[in-house]
PDB file of C-alpha atoms and ligand atoms in Angstrom:
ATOM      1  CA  UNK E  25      -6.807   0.817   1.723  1.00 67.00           C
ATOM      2  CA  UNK E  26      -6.294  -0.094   5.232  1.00 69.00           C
ATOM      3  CA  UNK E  27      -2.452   1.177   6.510  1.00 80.00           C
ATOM      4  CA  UNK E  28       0.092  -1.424   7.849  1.00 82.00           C
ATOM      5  CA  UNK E  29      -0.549  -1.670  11.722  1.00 84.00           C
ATOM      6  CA  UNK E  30       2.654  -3.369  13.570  1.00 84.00           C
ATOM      7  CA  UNK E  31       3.765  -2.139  16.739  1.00 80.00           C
ATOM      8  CA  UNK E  32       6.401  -3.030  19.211  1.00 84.00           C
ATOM      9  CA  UNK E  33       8.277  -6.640  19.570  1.00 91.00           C
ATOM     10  CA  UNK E  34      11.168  -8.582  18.722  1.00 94.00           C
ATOM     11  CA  UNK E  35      12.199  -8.286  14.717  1.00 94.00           C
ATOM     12  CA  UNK E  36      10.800 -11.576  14.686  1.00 95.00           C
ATOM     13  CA  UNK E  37       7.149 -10.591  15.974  1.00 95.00           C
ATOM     14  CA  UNK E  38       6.960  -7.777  13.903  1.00 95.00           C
ATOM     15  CA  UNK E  39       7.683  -9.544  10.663  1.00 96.00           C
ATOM     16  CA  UNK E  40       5.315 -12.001  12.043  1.00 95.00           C
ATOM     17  CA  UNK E  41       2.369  -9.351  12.383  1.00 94.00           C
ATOM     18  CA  UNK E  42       3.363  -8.042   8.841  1.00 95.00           C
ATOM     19  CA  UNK E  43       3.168 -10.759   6.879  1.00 96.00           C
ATOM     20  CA  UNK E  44      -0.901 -11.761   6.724  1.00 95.00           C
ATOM     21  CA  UNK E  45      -0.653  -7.990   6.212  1.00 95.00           C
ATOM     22  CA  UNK E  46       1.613  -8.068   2.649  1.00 96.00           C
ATOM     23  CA  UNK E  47      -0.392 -11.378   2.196  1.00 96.00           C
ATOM     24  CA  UNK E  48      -3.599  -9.961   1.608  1.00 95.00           C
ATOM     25  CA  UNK E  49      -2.156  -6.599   0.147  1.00 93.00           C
ATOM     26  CA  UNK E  50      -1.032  -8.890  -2.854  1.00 95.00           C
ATOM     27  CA  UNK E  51      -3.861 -11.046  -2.947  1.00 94.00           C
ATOM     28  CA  UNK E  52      -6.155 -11.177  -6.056  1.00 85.00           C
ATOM     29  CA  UNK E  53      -3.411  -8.989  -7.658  1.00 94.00           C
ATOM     30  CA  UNK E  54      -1.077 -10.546 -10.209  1.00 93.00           C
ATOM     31  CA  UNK E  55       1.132  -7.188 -11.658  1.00 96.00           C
ATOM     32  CA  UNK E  56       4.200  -8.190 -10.233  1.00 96.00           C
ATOM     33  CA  UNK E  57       5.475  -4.549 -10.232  1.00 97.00           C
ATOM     34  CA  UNK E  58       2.285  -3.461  -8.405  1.00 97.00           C
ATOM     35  CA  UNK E  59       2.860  -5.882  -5.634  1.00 97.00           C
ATOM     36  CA  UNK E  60       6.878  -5.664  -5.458  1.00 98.00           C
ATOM     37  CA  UNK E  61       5.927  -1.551  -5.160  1.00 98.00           C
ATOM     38  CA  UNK E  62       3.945  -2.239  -1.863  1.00 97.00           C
ATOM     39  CA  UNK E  63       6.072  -5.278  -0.495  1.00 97.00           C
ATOM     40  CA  UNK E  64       8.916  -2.088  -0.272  1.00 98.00           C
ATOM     41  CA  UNK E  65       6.536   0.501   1.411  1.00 96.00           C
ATOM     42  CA  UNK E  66       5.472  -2.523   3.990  1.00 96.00           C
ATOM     43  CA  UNK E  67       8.318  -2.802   5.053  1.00 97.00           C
ATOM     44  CA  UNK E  68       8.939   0.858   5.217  1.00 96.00           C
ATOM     45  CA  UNK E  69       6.514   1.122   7.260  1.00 93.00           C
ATOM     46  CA  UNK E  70       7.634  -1.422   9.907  1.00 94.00           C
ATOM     47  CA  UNK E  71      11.303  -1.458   9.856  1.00 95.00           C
ATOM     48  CA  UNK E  72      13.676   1.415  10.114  1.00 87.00           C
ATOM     49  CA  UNK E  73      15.948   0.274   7.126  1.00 95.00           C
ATOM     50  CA  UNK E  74      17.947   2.547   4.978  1.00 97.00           C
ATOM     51  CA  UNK E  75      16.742   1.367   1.246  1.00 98.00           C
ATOM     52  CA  UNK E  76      14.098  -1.401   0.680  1.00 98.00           C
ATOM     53  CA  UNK E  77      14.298  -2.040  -3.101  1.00 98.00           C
ATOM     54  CA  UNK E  78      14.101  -4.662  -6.088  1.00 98.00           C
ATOM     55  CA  UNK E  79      16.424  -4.937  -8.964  1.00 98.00           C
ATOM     56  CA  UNK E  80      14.596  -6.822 -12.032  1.00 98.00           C
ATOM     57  CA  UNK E  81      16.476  -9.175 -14.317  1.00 97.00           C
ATOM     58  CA  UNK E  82      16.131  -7.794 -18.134  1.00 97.00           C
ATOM     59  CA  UNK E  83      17.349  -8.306 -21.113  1.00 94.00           C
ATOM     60  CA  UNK E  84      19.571  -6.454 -22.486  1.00 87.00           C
ATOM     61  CA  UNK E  85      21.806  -5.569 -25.613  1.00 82.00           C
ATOM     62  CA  UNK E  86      24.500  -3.951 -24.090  1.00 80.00           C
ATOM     63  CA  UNK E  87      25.828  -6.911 -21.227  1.00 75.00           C
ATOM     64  CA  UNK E  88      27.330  -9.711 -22.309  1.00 74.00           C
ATOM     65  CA  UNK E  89      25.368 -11.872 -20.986  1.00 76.00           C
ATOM     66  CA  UNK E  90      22.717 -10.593 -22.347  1.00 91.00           C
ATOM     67  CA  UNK E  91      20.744  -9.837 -19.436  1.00 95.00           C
ATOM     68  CA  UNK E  92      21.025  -7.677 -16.630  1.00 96.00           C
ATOM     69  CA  UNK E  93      19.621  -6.112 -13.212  1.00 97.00           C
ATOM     70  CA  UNK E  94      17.271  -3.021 -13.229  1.00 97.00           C
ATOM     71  CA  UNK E  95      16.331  -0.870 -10.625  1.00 98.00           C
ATOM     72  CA  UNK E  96      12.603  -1.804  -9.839  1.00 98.00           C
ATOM     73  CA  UNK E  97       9.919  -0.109  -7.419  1.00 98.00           C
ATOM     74  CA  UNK E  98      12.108   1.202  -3.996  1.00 98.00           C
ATOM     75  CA  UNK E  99      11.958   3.113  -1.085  1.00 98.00           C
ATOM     76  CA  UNK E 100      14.955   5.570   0.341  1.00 97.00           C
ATOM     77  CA  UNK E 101      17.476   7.098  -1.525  1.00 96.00           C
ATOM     78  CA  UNK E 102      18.472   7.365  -5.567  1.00 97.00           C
ATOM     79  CA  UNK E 103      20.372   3.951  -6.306  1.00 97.00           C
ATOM     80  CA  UNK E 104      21.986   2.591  -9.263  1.00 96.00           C
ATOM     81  CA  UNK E 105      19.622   1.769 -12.414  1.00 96.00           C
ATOM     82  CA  UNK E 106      21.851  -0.853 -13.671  1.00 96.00           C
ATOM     83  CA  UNK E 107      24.087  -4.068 -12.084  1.00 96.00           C
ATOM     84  CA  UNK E 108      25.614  -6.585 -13.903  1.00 95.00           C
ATOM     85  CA  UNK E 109      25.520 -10.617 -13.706  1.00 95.00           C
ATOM     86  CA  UNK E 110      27.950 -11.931 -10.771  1.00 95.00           C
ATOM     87  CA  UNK E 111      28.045  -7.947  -9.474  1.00 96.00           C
ATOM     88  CA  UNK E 112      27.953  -6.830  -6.426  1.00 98.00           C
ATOM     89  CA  UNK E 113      25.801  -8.320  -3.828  1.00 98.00           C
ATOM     90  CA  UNK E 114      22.731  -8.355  -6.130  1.00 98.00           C
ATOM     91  CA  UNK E 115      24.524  -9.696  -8.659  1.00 97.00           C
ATOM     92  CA  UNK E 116      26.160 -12.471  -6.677  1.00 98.00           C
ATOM     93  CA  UNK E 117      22.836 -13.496  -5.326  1.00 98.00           C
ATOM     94  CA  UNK E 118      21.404 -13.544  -8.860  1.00 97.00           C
ATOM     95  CA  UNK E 119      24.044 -16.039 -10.181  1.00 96.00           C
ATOM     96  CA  UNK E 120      24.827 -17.780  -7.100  1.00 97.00           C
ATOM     97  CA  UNK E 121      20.631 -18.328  -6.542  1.00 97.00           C
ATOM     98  CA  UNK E 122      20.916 -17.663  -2.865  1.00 98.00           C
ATOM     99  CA  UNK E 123      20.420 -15.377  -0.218  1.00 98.00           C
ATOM    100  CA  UNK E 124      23.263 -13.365   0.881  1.00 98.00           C
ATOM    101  CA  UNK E 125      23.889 -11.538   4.069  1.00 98.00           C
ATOM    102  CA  UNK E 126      26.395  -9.099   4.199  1.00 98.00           C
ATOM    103  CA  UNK E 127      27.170  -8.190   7.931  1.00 98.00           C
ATOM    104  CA  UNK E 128      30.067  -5.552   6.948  1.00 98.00           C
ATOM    105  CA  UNK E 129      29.953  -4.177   3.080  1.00 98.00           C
ATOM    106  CA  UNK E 130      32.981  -2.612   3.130  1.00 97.00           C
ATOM    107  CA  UNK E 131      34.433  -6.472   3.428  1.00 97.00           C
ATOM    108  CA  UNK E 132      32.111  -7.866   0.396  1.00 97.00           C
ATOM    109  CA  UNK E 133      34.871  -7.852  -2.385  1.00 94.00           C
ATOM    110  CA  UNK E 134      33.128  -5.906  -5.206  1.00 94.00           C
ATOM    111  CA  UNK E 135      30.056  -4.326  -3.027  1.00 95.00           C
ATOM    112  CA  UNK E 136      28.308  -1.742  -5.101  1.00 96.00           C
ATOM    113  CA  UNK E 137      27.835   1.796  -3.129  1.00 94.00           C
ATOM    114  CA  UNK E 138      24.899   3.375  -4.418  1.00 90.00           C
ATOM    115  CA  UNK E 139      25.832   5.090  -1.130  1.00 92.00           C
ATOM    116  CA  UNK E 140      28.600   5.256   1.366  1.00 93.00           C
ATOM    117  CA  UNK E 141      25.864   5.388   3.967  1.00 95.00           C
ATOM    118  CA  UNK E 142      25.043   1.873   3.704  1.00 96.00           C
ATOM    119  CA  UNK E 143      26.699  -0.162   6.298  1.00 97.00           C
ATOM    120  CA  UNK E 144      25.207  -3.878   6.099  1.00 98.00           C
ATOM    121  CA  UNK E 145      22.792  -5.171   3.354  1.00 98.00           C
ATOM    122  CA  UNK E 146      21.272  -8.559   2.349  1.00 98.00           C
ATOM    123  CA  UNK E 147      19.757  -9.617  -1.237  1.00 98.00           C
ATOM    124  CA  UNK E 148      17.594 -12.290  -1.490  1.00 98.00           C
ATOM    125  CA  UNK E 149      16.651 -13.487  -5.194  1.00 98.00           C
ATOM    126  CA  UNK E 150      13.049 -14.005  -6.340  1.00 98.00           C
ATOM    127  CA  UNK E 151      12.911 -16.891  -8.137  1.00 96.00           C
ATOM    128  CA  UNK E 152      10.457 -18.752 -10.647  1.00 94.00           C
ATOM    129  CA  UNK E 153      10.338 -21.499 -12.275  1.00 91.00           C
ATOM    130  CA  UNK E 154      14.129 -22.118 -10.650  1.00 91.00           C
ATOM    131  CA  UNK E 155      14.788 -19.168 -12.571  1.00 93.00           C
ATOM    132  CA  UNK E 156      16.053 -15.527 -10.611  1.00 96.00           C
ATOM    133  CA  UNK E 157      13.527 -12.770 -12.014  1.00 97.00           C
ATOM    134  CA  UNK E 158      14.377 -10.364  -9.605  1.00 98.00           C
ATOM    135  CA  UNK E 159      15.986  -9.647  -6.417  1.00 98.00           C
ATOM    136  CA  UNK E 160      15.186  -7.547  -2.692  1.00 98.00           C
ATOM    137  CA  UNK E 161      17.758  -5.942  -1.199  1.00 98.00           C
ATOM    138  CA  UNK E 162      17.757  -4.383   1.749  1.00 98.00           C
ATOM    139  CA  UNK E 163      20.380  -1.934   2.819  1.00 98.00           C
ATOM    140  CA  UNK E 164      21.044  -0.649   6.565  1.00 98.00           C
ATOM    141  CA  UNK E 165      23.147   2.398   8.002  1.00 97.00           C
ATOM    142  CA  UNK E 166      24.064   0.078  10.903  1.00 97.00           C
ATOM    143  CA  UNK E 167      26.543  -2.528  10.790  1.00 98.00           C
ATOM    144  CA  UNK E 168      24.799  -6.303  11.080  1.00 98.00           C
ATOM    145  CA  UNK E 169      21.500  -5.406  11.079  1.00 97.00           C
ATOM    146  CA  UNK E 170      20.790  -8.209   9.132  1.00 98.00           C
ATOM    147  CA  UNK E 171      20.656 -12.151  10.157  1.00 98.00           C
ATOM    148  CA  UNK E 172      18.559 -15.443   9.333  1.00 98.00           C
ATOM    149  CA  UNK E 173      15.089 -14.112  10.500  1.00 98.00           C
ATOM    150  CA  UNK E 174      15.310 -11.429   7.793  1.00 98.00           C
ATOM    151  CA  UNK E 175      16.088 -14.063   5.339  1.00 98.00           C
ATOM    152  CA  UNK E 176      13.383 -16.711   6.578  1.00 98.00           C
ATOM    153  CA  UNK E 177      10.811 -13.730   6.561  1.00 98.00           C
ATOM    154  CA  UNK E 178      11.742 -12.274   3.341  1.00 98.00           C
ATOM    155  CA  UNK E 179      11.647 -15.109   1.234  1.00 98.00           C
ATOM    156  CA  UNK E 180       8.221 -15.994   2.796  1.00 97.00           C
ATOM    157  CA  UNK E 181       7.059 -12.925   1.625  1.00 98.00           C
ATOM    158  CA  UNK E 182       8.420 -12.929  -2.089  1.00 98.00           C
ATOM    159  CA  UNK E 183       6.278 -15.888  -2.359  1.00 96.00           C
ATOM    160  CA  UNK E 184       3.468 -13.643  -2.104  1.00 96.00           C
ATOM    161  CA  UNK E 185       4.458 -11.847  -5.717  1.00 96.00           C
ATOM    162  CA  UNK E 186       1.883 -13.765  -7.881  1.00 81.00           C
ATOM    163  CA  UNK E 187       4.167 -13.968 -10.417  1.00 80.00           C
ATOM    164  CA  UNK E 188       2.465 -15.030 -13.762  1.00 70.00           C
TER     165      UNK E 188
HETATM  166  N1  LIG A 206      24.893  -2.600  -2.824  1.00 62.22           N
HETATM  167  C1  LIG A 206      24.263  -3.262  -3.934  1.00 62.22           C
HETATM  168  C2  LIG A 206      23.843  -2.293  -4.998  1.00 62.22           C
HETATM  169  C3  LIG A 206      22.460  -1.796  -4.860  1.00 62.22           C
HETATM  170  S1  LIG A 206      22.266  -0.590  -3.704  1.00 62.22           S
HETATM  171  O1  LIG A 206      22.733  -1.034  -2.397  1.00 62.22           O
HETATM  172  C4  LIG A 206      20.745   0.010  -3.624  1.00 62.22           C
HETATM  173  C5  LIG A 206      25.191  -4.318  -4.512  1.00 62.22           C
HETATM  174  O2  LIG A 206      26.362  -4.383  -4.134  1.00 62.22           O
HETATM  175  O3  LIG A 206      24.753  -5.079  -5.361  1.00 62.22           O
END
């Protein structure tokens, strides 16, 4: 297993050199889990971000909805295991299908601190079959760290899941 190699540039270049890189790490695997567990250390590797991390929509007995979000394969911290439909900003992005980008989270109404270090954070949902399965957030200790080229560059790279 070759490592990630991206050095130097704009956020833009670098997600640019990463991405034939997470392209062929998921190619000719289809475990979703598998491939969602190295999509997170990628981007470890390239970007200095606080918690890189998927929450998995399950079903479940004890939400009324009868579904809910999971923790899935991560990098950084301990987070919460479990977030509920229209929660937080996972949650949000879950029911509202969209990508959300949350400059301040101290000024998201209902933000979910897994931990006060988190300044800025954006979700954006995997979805299949026009159905959310999952969704990436990404969390930063800085304040606005995240903007449209992080959402044009990490929805090109969900597509790269292989989801069955
Ligand atoms: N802040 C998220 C919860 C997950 S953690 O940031 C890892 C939210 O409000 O949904």
């Amino acid at each position: 297993m070759e490592s990630i190699i991206v050095s130097g540039g704009t956020k833009e270049q670098r997600y640019q050199a990463l991405i034939p890189q997470i392209e062929a790490l998921c190619a000719g695997e289809n475990d979703i889990i598998a491939n969602m567990a190295n999509i997170c250390a990628a981007l470890r590797e390239v970007f200095d971000f606080f918690w890189i991390g998927f929450y998995i929509v399950r079903k479940s007995d004890t939400h009324p909805d009868g579904e809910r979000l999971v923790l899935g394969p991560f990098q950084g911290p301990v987070a919460c295991t479990s977030i509920a439909y229209g929660r937080g900003v996972c949650g949000t992005a879950w029911k509202e299908r969209r990508v959300i980008i949350v400059p301040d989270v101290d000024k998201f109404p209902g933000h979910i601190a897994c931990s006060s270090l988190s300044r800025s954070e954006i979700v954006v949902p995997v979805i299949n079959n026009e159905n959310v399965t999952a969704v990436l957030d990404l969390d930063s200790k800085e304040l606005a760290s995240f903007d449209e080229v992080d959402s044009k560059y990490l929805q090109q790279i969900l597509t790269f899941l292989n989801q069955q």
